[in-house]
Amino acid sequence: MPRPDRISGEERYKTYMAGLPPKTKPNTPLYITLYEEAKLKKHWIYDPDIKRWQSPEEFLELEKRISGGEPNRLSRLQVKDPIEGIEAGYLQMKVLKERMEIFVKRVIEYYKH
């Protein structure tokens, strides 16, 4: 009987395989590969050129319906944790708020005198 503190070879293999990128068949479109990678990692797909985030499902639907995996666009896409986008958005809002506060103070000071 195996010890409870040891995992079996099969469990170790499953754990190892879960950490690998999805297997791609030779003719698998790139957009399917991106979708599968995002699903596996529980991430979203980010387009840095237009600063747009899409869930894997939104991305897949759009690719099937509209663009059909246009290679130039697909090559720039990134599979990323959406929390990075949330944090970046809050940082931008903070910086913008600070800049706005400085500007408001300058305007008030200007019209005081």
PDB file of C-alpha atoms in Angstrom:
ATOM      1  CA  MET A   1       0.000   0.000   0.000  1.00  0.00           C
ATOM      2  CA  PRO A   2       1.490   3.409  -0.988  1.00  0.00           C
ATOM      3  CA  ARG A   3       2.217   5.922   1.706  1.00  0.00           C
ATOM      4  CA  PRO A   4      -0.313   8.779   1.857  1.00  0.00           C
ATOM      5  CA  ASP A   5       2.463  11.393   1.704  1.00  0.00           C
ATOM      6  CA  ARG A   6       3.646  10.128  -1.699  1.00  0.00           C
ATOM      7  CA  ILE A   7       1.937  10.732  -4.989  1.00  0.00           C
ATOM      8  CA  SER A   8       1.730   8.070  -7.639  1.00  0.00           C
ATOM      9  CA  GLY A   9       3.597   8.255 -10.907  1.00  0.00           C
ATOM     10  CA  GLU A  10       0.301   8.776 -12.717  1.00  0.00           C
ATOM     11  CA  GLU A  11      -0.604  11.749 -10.500  1.00  0.00           C
ATOM     12  CA  ARG A  12       2.873  13.197 -10.965  1.00  0.00           C
ATOM     13  CA  TYR A  13       2.508  12.812 -14.753  1.00  0.00           C
ATOM     14  CA  LYS A  14      -0.898  14.547 -14.734  1.00  0.00           C
ATOM     15  CA  THR A  15       0.543  17.413 -12.692  1.00  0.00           C
ATOM     16  CA  TYR A  16       3.468  17.696 -15.098  1.00  0.00           C
ATOM     17  CA  MET A  17       1.221  17.633 -18.172  1.00  0.00           C
ATOM     18  CA  ALA A  18      -1.118  20.275 -16.718  1.00  0.00           C
ATOM     19  CA  GLY A  19       1.773  22.727 -16.572  1.00  0.00           C
ATOM     20  CA  LEU A  20       2.749  22.305 -20.224  1.00  0.00           C
ATOM     21  CA  PRO A  21       1.430  24.516 -23.022  1.00  0.00           C
ATOM     22  CA  PRO A  22      -1.395  22.971 -25.024  1.00  0.00           C
ATOM     23  CA  LYS A  23      -0.384  20.528 -27.719  1.00  0.00           C
ATOM     24  CA  THR A  24      -0.912  21.856 -31.184  1.00  0.00           C
ATOM     25  CA  LYS A  25      -1.675  19.740 -34.171  1.00  0.00           C
ATOM     26  CA  PRO A  26       0.242  20.683 -37.314  1.00  0.00           C
ATOM     27  CA  ASN A  27      -2.773  22.360 -38.956  1.00  0.00           C
ATOM     28  CA  THR A  28      -4.259  23.974 -35.853  1.00  0.00           C
ATOM     29  CA  PRO A  29      -4.985  27.660 -36.520  1.00  0.00           C
ATOM     30  CA  LEU A  30      -3.009  30.040 -34.314  1.00  0.00           C
ATOM     31  CA  TYR A  31      -6.172  31.522 -32.846  1.00  0.00           C
ATOM     32  CA  ILE A  32      -7.210  28.077 -31.549  1.00  0.00           C
ATOM     33  CA  THR A  33      -3.768  27.669 -29.957  1.00  0.00           C
ATOM     34  CA  LEU A  34      -4.077  31.093 -28.275  1.00  0.00           C
ATOM     35  CA  TYR A  35      -7.567  30.228 -27.046  1.00  0.00           C
ATOM     36  CA  GLU A  36      -6.425  26.879 -25.616  1.00  0.00           C
ATOM     37  CA  GLU A  37      -3.396  28.432 -23.909  1.00  0.00           C
ATOM     38  CA  ALA A  38      -5.537  31.155 -22.329  1.00  0.00           C
ATOM     39  CA  LYS A  39      -8.096  28.609 -21.103  1.00  0.00           C
ATOM     40  CA  LEU A  40      -5.387  26.358 -19.676  1.00  0.00           C
ATOM     41  CA  LYS A  41      -3.711  29.214 -17.792  1.00  0.00           C
ATOM     42  CA  LYS A  42      -7.035  30.867 -16.841  1.00  0.00           C
ATOM     43  CA  HIS A  43      -5.800  34.034 -18.543  1.00  0.00           C
ATOM     44  CA  TRP A  44      -7.223  36.455 -21.097  1.00  0.00           C
ATOM     45  CA  ILE A  45      -5.959  37.594 -24.488  1.00  0.00           C
ATOM     46  CA  TYR A  46      -4.501  41.092 -24.707  1.00  0.00           C
ATOM     47  CA  ASP A  47      -3.842  43.184 -27.807  1.00  0.00           C
ATOM     48  CA  PRO A  48      -1.173  45.758 -26.865  1.00  0.00           C
ATOM     49  CA  ASP A  49      -1.677  47.802 -30.053  1.00  0.00           C
ATOM     50  CA  ILE A  50      -5.264  48.699 -29.207  1.00  0.00           C
ATOM     51  CA  LYS A  51      -5.007  47.995 -25.446  1.00  0.00           C
ATOM     52  CA  ARG A  52      -7.940  45.592 -25.547  1.00  0.00           C
ATOM     53  CA  TRP A  53      -8.610  42.609 -23.289  1.00  0.00           C
ATOM     54  CA  GLN A  54     -10.809  39.669 -24.300  1.00  0.00           C
ATOM     55  CA  SER A  55     -11.862  36.595 -22.402  1.00  0.00           C
ATOM     56  CA  PRO A  56     -10.899  33.391 -24.223  1.00  0.00           C
ATOM     57  CA  GLU A  57     -14.534  32.865 -25.224  1.00  0.00           C
ATOM     58  CA  GLU A  58     -14.939  36.413 -26.569  1.00  0.00           C
ATOM     59  CA  PHE A  59     -11.710  36.028 -28.517  1.00  0.00           C
ATOM     60  CA  LEU A  60     -12.723  32.675 -30.015  1.00  0.00           C
ATOM     61  CA  GLU A  61     -16.157  33.957 -31.038  1.00  0.00           C
ATOM     62  CA  LEU A  62     -14.683  37.056 -32.666  1.00  0.00           C
ATOM     63  CA  GLU A  63     -12.074  35.040 -34.548  1.00  0.00           C
ATOM     64  CA  LYS A  64     -14.624  32.543 -35.835  1.00  0.00           C
ATOM     65  CA  ARG A  65     -17.141  35.204 -36.795  1.00  0.00           C
ATOM     66  CA  ILE A  66     -15.059  38.063 -38.121  1.00  0.00           C
ATOM     67  CA  SER A  67     -11.348  37.864 -38.684  1.00  0.00           C
ATOM     68  CA  GLY A  68     -10.689  34.154 -39.045  1.00  0.00           C
ATOM     69  CA  GLY A  69      -7.213  34.317 -37.567  1.00  0.00           C
ATOM     70  CA  GLU A  70      -5.508  37.091 -39.529  1.00  0.00           C
ATOM     71  CA  PRO A  71      -1.793  36.280 -38.927  1.00  0.00           C
ATOM     72  CA  ASN A  72      -0.424  39.828 -38.548  1.00  0.00           C
ATOM     73  CA  ARG A  73      -2.934  40.635 -35.835  1.00  0.00           C
ATOM     74  CA  LEU A  74      -2.561  37.298 -34.087  1.00  0.00           C
ATOM     75  CA  SER A  75       1.223  37.598 -33.880  1.00  0.00           C
ATOM     76  CA  ARG A  76       0.980  40.636 -31.604  1.00  0.00           C
ATOM     77  CA  LEU A  77      -1.551  39.132 -29.165  1.00  0.00           C
ATOM     78  CA  GLN A  78      -0.476  38.103 -25.675  1.00  0.00           C
ATOM     79  CA  VAL A  79      -1.960  35.612 -23.234  1.00  0.00           C
ATOM     80  CA  LYS A  80      -1.849  37.408 -19.891  1.00  0.00           C
ATOM     81  CA  ASP A  81      -3.350  37.380 -16.428  1.00  0.00           C
ATOM     82  CA  PRO A  82      -6.243  39.894 -16.501  1.00  0.00           C
ATOM     83  CA  ILE A  83      -5.262  41.076 -13.014  1.00  0.00           C
ATOM     84  CA  GLU A  84      -2.281  42.769 -14.709  1.00  0.00           C
ATOM     85  CA  GLY A  85      -4.752  44.815 -16.746  1.00  0.00           C
ATOM     86  CA  ILE A  86      -6.785  45.751 -13.688  1.00  0.00           C
ATOM     87  CA  GLU A  87      -3.666  46.845 -11.807  1.00  0.00           C
ATOM     88  CA  ALA A  88      -2.404  48.847 -14.804  1.00  0.00           C
ATOM     89  CA  GLY A  89      -5.792  50.535 -15.156  1.00  0.00           C
ATOM     90  CA  TYR A  90      -5.887  51.549 -11.502  1.00  0.00           C
ATOM     91  CA  LEU A  91      -2.333  52.876 -11.742  1.00  0.00           C
ATOM     92  CA  GLN A  92      -3.265  54.987 -14.773  1.00  0.00           C
ATOM     93  CA  MET A  93      -6.306  56.345 -12.916  1.00  0.00           C
ATOM     94  CA  LYS A  94      -4.152  57.218  -9.902  1.00  0.00           C
ATOM     95  CA  VAL A  95      -1.587  59.047 -12.037  1.00  0.00           C
ATOM     96  CA  LEU A  96      -4.330  60.896 -13.926  1.00  0.00           C
ATOM     97  CA  LYS A  97      -6.035  61.878 -10.648  1.00  0.00           C
ATOM     98  CA  GLU A  98      -2.754  63.232  -9.254  1.00  0.00           C
ATOM     99  CA  ARG A  99      -2.094  65.230 -12.431  1.00  0.00           C
ATOM    100  CA  MET A 100      -5.639  66.595 -12.370  1.00  0.00           C
ATOM    101  CA  GLU A 101      -5.301  67.675  -8.722  1.00  0.00           C
ATOM    102  CA  ILE A 102      -2.080  69.549  -9.539  1.00  0.00           C
ATOM    103  CA  PHE A 103      -3.757  71.255 -12.493  1.00  0.00           C
ATOM    104  CA  VAL A 104      -6.804  72.270 -10.427  1.00  0.00           C
ATOM    105  CA  LYS A 105      -4.543  73.783  -7.747  1.00  0.00           C
ATOM    106  CA  ARG A 106      -2.656  75.756 -10.397  1.00  0.00           C
ATOM    107  CA  VAL A 107      -5.896  77.102 -11.877  1.00  0.00           C
ATOM    108  CA  ILE A 108      -7.224  78.095  -8.430  1.00  0.00           C
ATOM    109  CA  GLU A 109      -3.933  79.790  -7.546  1.00  0.00           C
ATOM    110  CA  TYR A 110      -3.912  81.633 -10.835  1.00  0.00           C
ATOM    111  CA  TYR A 111      -7.366  83.136 -10.322  1.00  0.00           C
ATOM    112  CA  LYS A 112      -6.835  83.970  -6.632  1.00  0.00           C
ATOM    113  CA  HIS A 113      -4.525  86.831  -7.475  1.00  0.00           C
TER     114      HIS A 113
END
